Each structure stands twice: as C-alpha cells, then as structure tokens.
PDB file of C-alpha atoms in Angstrom:
ATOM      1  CA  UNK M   1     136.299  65.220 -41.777  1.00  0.00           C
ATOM      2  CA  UNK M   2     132.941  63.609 -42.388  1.00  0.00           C
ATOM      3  CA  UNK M   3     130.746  61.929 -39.972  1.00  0.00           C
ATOM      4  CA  UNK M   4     131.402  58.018 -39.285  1.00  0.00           C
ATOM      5  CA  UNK M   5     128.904  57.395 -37.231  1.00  0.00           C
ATOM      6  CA  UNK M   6     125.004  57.599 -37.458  1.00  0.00           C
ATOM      7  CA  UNK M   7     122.851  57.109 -34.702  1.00  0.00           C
ATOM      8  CA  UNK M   8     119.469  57.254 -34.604  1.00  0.00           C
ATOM      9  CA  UNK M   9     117.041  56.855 -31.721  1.00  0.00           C
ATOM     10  CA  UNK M  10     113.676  54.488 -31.700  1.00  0.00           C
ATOM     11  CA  UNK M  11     110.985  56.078 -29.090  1.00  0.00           C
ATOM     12  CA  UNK M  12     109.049  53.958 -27.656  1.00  0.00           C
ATOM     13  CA  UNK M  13     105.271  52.577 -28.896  1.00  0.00           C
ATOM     14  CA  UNK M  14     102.300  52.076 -27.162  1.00  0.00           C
ATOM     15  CA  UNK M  15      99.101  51.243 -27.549  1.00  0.00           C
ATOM     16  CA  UNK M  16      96.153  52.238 -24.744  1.00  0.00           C
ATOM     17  CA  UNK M  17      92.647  50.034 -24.571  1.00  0.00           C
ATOM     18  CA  UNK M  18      90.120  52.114 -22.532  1.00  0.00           C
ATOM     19  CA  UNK M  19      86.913  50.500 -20.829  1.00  0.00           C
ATOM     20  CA  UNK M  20      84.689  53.554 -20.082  1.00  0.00           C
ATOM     21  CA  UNK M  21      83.071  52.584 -16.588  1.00  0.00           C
ATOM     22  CA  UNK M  22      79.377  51.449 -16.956  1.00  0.00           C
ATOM     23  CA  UNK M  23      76.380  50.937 -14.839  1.00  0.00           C
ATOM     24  CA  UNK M  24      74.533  47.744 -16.113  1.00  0.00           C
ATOM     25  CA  UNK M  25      71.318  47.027 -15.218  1.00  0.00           C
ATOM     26  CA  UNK M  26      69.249  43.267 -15.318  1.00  0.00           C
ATOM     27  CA  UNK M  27      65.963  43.012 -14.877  1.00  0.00           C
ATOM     28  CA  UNK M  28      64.275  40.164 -13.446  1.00  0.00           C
ATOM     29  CA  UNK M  29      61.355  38.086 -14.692  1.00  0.00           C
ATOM     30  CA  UNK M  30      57.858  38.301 -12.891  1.00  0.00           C
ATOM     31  CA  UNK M  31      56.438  35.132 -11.954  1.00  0.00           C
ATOM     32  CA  UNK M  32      52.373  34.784 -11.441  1.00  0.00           C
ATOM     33  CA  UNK M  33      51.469  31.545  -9.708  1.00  0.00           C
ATOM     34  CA  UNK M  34      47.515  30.480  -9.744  1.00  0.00           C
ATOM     35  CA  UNK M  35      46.051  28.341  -7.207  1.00  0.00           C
ATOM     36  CA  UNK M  36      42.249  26.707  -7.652  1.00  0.00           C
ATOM     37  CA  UNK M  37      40.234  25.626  -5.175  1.00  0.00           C
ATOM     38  CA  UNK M  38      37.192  23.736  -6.769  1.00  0.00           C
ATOM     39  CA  UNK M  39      33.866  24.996  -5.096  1.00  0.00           C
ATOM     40  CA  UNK M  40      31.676  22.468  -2.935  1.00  0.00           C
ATOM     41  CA  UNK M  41      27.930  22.024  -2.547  1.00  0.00           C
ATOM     42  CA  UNK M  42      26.269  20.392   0.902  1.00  0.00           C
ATOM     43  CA  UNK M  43      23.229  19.513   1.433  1.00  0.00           C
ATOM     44  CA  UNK M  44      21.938  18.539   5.073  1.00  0.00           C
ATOM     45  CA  UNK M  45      18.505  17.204   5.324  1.00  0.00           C
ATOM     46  CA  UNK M  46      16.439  16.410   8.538  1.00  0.00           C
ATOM     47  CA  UNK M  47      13.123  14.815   7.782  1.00  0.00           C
ATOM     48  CA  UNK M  48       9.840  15.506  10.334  1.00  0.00           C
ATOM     49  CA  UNK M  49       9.960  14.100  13.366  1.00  0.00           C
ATOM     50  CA  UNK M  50       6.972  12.856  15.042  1.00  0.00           C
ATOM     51  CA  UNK M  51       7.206  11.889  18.708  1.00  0.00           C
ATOM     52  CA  UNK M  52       3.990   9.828  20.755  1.00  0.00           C
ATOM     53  CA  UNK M  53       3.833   9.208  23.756  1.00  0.00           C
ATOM     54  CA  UNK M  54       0.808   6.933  24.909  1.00  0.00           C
ATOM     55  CA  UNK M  55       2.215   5.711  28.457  1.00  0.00           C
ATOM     56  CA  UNK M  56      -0.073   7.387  29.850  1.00  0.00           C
ATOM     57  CA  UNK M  57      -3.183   6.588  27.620  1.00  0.00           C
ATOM     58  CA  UNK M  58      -2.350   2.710  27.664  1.00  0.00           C
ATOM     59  CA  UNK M  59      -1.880   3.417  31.798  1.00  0.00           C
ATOM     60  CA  UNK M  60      -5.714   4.603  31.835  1.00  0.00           C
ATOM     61  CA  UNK M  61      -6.726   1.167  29.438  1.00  0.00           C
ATOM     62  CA  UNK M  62      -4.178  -1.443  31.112  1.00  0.00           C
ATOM     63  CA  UNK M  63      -2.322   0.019  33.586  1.00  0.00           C
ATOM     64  CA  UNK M  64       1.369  -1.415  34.459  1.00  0.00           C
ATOM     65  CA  UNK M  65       2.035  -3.582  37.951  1.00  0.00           C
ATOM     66  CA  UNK M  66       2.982  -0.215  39.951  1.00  0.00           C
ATOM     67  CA  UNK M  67       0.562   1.403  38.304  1.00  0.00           C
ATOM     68  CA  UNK M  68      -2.303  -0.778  39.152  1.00  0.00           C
ATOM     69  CA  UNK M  69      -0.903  -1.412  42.781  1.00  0.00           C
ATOM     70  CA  UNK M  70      -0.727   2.125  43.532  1.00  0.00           C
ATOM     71  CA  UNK M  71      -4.439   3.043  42.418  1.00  0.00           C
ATOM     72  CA  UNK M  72      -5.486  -0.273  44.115  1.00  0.00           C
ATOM     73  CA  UNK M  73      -3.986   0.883  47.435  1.00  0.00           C
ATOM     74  CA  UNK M  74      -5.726   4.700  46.338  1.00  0.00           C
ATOM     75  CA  UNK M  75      -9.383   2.447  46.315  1.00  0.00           C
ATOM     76  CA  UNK M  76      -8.675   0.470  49.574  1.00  0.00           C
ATOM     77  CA  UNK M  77      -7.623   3.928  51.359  1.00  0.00           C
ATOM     78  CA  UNK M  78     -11.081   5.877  50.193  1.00  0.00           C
ATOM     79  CA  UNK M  79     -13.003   2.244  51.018  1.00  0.00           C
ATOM     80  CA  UNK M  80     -12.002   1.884  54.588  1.00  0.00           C
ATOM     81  CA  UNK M  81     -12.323   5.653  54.939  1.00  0.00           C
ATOM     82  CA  UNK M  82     -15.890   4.981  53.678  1.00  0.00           C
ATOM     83  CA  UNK M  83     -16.930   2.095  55.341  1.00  0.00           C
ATOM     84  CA  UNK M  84     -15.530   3.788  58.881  1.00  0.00           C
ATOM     85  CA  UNK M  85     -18.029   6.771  58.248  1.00  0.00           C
ATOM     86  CA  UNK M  86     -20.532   4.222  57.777  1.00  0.00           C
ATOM     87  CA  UNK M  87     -20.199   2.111  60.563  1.00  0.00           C
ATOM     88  CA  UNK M  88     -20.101   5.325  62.735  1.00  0.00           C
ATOM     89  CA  UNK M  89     -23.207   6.129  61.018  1.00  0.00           C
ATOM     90  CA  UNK M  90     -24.566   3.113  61.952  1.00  0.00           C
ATOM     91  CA  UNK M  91     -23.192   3.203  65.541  1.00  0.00           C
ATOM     92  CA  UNK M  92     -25.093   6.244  65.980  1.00  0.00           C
ATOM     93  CA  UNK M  93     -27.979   5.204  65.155  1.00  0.00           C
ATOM     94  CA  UNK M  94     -27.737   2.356  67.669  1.00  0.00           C
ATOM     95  CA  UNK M  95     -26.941   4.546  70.375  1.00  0.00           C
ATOM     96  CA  UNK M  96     -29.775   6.859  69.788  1.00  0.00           C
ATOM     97  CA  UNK M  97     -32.352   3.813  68.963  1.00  0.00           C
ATOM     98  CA  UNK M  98     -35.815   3.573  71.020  1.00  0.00           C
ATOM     99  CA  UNK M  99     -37.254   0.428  72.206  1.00  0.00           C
ATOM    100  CA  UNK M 100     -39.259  -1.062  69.925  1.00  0.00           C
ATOM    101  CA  UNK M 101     -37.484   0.621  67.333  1.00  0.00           C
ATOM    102  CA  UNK M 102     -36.307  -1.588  64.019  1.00  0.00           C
ATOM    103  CA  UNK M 103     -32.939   0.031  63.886  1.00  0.00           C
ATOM    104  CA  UNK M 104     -31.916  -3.265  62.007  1.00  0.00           C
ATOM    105  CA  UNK M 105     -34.423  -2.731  59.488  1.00  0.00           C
ATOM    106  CA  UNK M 106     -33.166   0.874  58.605  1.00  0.00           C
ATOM    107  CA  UNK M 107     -29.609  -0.089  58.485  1.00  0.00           C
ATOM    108  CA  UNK M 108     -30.178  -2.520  56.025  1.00  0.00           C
ATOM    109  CA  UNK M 109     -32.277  -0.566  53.893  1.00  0.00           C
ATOM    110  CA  UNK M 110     -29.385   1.937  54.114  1.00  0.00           C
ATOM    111  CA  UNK M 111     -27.470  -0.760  52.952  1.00  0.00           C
ATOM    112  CA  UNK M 112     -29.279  -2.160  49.788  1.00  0.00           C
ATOM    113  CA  UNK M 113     -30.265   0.828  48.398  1.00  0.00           C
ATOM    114  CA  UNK M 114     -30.347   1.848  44.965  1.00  0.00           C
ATOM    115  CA  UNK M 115     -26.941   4.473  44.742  1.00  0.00           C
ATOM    116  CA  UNK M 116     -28.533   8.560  43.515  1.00  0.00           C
ATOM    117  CA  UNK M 117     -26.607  11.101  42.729  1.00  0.00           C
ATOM    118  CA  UNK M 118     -25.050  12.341  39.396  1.00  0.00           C
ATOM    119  CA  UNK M 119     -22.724   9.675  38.296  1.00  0.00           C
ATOM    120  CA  UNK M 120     -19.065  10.732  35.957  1.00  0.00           C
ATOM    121  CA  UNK M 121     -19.572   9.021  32.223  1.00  0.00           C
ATOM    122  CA  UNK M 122     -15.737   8.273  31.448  1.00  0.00           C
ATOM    123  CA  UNK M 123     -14.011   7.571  28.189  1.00  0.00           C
ATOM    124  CA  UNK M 124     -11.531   4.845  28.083  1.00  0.00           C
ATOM    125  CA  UNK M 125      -8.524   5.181  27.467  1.00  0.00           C
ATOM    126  CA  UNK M 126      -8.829   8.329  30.056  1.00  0.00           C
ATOM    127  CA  UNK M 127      -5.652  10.095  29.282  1.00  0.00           C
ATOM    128  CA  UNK M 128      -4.432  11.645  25.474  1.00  0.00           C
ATOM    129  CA  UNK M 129      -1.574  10.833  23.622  1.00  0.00           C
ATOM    130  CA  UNK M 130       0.910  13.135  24.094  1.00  0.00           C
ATOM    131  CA  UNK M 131       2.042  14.209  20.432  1.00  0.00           C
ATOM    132  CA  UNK M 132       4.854  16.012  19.393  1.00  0.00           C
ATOM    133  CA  UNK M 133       5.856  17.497  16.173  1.00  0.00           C
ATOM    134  CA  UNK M 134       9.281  18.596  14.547  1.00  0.00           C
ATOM    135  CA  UNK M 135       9.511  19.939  11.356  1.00  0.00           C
ATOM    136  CA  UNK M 136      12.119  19.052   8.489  1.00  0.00           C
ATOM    137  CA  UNK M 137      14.721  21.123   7.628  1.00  0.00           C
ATOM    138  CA  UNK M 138      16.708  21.710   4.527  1.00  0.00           C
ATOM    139  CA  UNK M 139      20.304  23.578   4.421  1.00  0.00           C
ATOM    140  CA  UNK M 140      21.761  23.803   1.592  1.00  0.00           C
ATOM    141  CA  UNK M 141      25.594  25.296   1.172  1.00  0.00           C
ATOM    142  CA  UNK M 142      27.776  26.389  -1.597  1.00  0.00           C
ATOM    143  CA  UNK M 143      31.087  27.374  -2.338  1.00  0.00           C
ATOM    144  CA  UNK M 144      31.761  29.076  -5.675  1.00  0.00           C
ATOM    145  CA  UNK M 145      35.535  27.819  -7.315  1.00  0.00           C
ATOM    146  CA  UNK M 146      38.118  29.760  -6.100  1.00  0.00           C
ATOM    147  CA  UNK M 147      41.357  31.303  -7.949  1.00  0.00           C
ATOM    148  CA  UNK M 148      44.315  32.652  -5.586  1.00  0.00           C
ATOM    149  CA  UNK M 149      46.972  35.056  -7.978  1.00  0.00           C
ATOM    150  CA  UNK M 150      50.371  34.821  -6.468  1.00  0.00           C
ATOM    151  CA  UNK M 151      52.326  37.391  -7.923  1.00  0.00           C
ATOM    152  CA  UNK M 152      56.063  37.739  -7.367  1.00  0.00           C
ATOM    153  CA  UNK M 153      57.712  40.716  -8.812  1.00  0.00           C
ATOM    154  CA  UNK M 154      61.615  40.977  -7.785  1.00  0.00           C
ATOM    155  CA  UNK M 155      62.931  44.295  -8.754  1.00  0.00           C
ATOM    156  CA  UNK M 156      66.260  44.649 -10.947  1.00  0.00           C
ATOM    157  CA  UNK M 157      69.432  44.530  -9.612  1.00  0.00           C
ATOM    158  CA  UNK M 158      72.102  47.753 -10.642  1.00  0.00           C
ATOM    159  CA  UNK M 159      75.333  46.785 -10.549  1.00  0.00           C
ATOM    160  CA  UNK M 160      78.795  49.496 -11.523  1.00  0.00           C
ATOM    161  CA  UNK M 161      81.689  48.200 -13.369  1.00  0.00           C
ATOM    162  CA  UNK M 162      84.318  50.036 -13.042  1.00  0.00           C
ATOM    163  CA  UNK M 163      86.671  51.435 -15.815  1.00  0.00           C
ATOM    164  CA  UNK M 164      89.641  49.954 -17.263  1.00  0.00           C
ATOM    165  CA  UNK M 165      92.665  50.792 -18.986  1.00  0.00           C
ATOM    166  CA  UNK M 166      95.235  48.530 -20.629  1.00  0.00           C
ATOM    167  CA  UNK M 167      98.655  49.401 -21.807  1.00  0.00           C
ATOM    168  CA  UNK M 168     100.600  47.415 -24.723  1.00  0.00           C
ATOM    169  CA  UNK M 169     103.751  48.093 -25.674  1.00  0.00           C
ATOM    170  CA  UNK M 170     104.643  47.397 -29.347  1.00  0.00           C
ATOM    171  CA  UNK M 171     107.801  48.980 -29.852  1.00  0.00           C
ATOM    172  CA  UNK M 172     110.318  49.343 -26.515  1.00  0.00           C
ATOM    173  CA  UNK M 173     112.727  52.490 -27.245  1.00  0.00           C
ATOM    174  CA  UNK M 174     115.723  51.592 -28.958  1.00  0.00           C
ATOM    175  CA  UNK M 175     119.130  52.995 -29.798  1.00  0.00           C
ATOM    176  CA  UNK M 176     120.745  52.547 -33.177  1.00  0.00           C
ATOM    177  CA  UNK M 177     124.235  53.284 -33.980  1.00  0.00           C
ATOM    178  CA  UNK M 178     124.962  52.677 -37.705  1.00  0.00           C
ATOM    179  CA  UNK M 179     128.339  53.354 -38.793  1.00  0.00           C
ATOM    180  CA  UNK M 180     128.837  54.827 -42.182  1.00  0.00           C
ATOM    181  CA  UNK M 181     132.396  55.769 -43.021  1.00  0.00           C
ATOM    182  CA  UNK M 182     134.593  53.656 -45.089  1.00  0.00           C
ATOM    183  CA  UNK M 183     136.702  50.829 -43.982  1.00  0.00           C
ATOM    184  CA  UNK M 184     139.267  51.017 -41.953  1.00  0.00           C
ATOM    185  CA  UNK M 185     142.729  49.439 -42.726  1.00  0.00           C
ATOM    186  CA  UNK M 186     145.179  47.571 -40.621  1.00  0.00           C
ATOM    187  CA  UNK M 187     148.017  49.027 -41.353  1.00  0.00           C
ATOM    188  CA  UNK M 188     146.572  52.399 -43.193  1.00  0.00           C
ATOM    189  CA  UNK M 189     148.734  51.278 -45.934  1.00  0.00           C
ATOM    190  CA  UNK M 190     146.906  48.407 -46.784  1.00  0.00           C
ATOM    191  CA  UNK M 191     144.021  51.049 -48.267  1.00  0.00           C
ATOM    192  CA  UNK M 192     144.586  51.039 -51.554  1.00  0.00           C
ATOM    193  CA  UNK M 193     143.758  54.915 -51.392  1.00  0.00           C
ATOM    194  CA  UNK M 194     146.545  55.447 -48.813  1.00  0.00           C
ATOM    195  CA  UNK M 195     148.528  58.578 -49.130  1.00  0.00           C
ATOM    196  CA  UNK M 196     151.147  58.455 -46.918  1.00  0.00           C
ATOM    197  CA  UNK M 197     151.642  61.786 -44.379  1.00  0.00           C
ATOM    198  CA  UNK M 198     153.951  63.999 -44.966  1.00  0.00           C
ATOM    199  CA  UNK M 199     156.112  64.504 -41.919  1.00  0.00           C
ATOM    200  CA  UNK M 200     158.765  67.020 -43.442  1.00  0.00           C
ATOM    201  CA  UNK M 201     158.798  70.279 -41.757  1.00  0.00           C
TER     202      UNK M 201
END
C-alpha cells in the first residue's frame, strides 16, 4: 500500500544583528582667550619753589603798630631807667657839694655834653630776608601693554556603549502535510478503476 500522505517540516529562520560593545571617545576643543591692557605713561612735574619771607626785614625799615608799640615801650623802659641813674647822680652830687661850690654849673655841663664812646653804624633794613629754596622734581611712569593668555583646556570625555544583539525571525517553523494518493471515491464504485472485493471464501 503506498504512502498517501507527505509531510514535511519547515524549521524555523532567523537572522542575528550583533553590536560589538565600544568605548567611544570625544575630545573637546581648547579655547585660548587674550586680554590687552594698553600701557600708560605719567608724568608729574613740580616746578622750584621759592619761599621769602621779609616780615622781619620790612619790621626793622617800617615796623607794624605792635611792633612799633612794643620797641617804643622797650625805649621808655631803658629812658626812665637812665634818667633815674642820672638824677641819683645828680642827687649825689648835691649832697656831697661844698659851699661855694658851683654844683649847678657841673650838672649842666654833665648835661650838654658832647656824647664819647664808640657808637654801632647800623644798616637799614636790620634784619635778612629769610629765603627758602625747593627744588623741582620730575617723575616720570610707564606701563608697558599688557597681554593676559587664558587658556582653557577641558579634557575628553570616555563614554562605554554597551553591546547589542537583535533577533529577526524570517521564517516561523511550519508543518506541511501534502497529501499525495489518488482520489478517493464516494461510493468506491464510482472509481472508474474499481474492482470490486471478492468476498467468496
């Protein structure tokens, strides 16, 4: 008897996509950033100073109100101290006089005569003017240009990507059953080829 039915089996088909894992790595740009600061010259000048002071040269020529009252005062202190010594002087003389003496006379000779003695030659005015001197001065400054370098260096980042597989089916299993007798008759007597059985025994 021969073999109606065929059946065949379909496996199943797959395909695999693999993504090795991988360590990437970007680097990052360096940035330089300049900065100028222009240079400056100053210049500080003081010119020569000349200070005079002739108070007390134009006190000795013309003196001022307190001044002048104060060395009049001085004069009238050293003439009554003089004229006391003199009339003491004279006093004593009067005491000590004889009769018939001309004490008088002698006094006012005293009086009216010519002064001796070394006399002081003076310069007017009496006192110098007080100078005072202050050189210049010159000070001089400068500032070359300046550069600042700002460098900026960031270092590169690693970063791991991890590995990947991906699975695609293209053919899911499968079971065929194919059937490859002949046909089949309803009745069997219908087949044109029918013999019938023989059921003689």
């Amino acid at each position: 008897m021969d073999q109606l039915l065929k059946i065949t089996s379909v496996p199943i088909q797959y395909e695999l996509k693999i993504d090795s894992a991988r360590l990437e790595y970007s680097r990052s740009r360096a940035e330089l950033e300049i900065h100028k600061t222009d240079g400056k010259l100053s210049i500080k000048s003081r010119p020569v100073k000349l200070n005079l002071d002739s108070f007390e040269a134009r006190n000795s020529v013309s003196p001022t109100p307190t001044r002048s009252v104060a060395q009049r005062a001085q004069q009238g202190r050293e003439a009554a101290y003089s004229a006391t010594a003199q009339l003491a002087q004279e006093g004593q003389l009067l005491l000590k006089a004889d009769i018939g003496e001309d004490v008088i006379g002698q006094i006012m000779q005293q009086r009216t005569a010519a002064p001796t003695g070394e006399f002081q030659l003076g310069f007017t005015p009496s006192a110098p003017v007080d100078i005072q001197y202050q050189p210049g001065n010159l000070t001089i400054n400068y500032e070359m240009d300046k550069l600042n370098f700002d460098l900026k260096i960031a270092n590169g980042n690693f970063e791991f990507v991890p590995g990947n597989i991906e699975m695609s089916i293209t053919q899911y299993p499968d079971l065929l059953i194919e059937y490859v007798g002949g046909p089949i008759y309803v009745p069997p007597s219908a087949d044109p080829n029918y013999e019938p059985l023989d059921v003689r025994a």
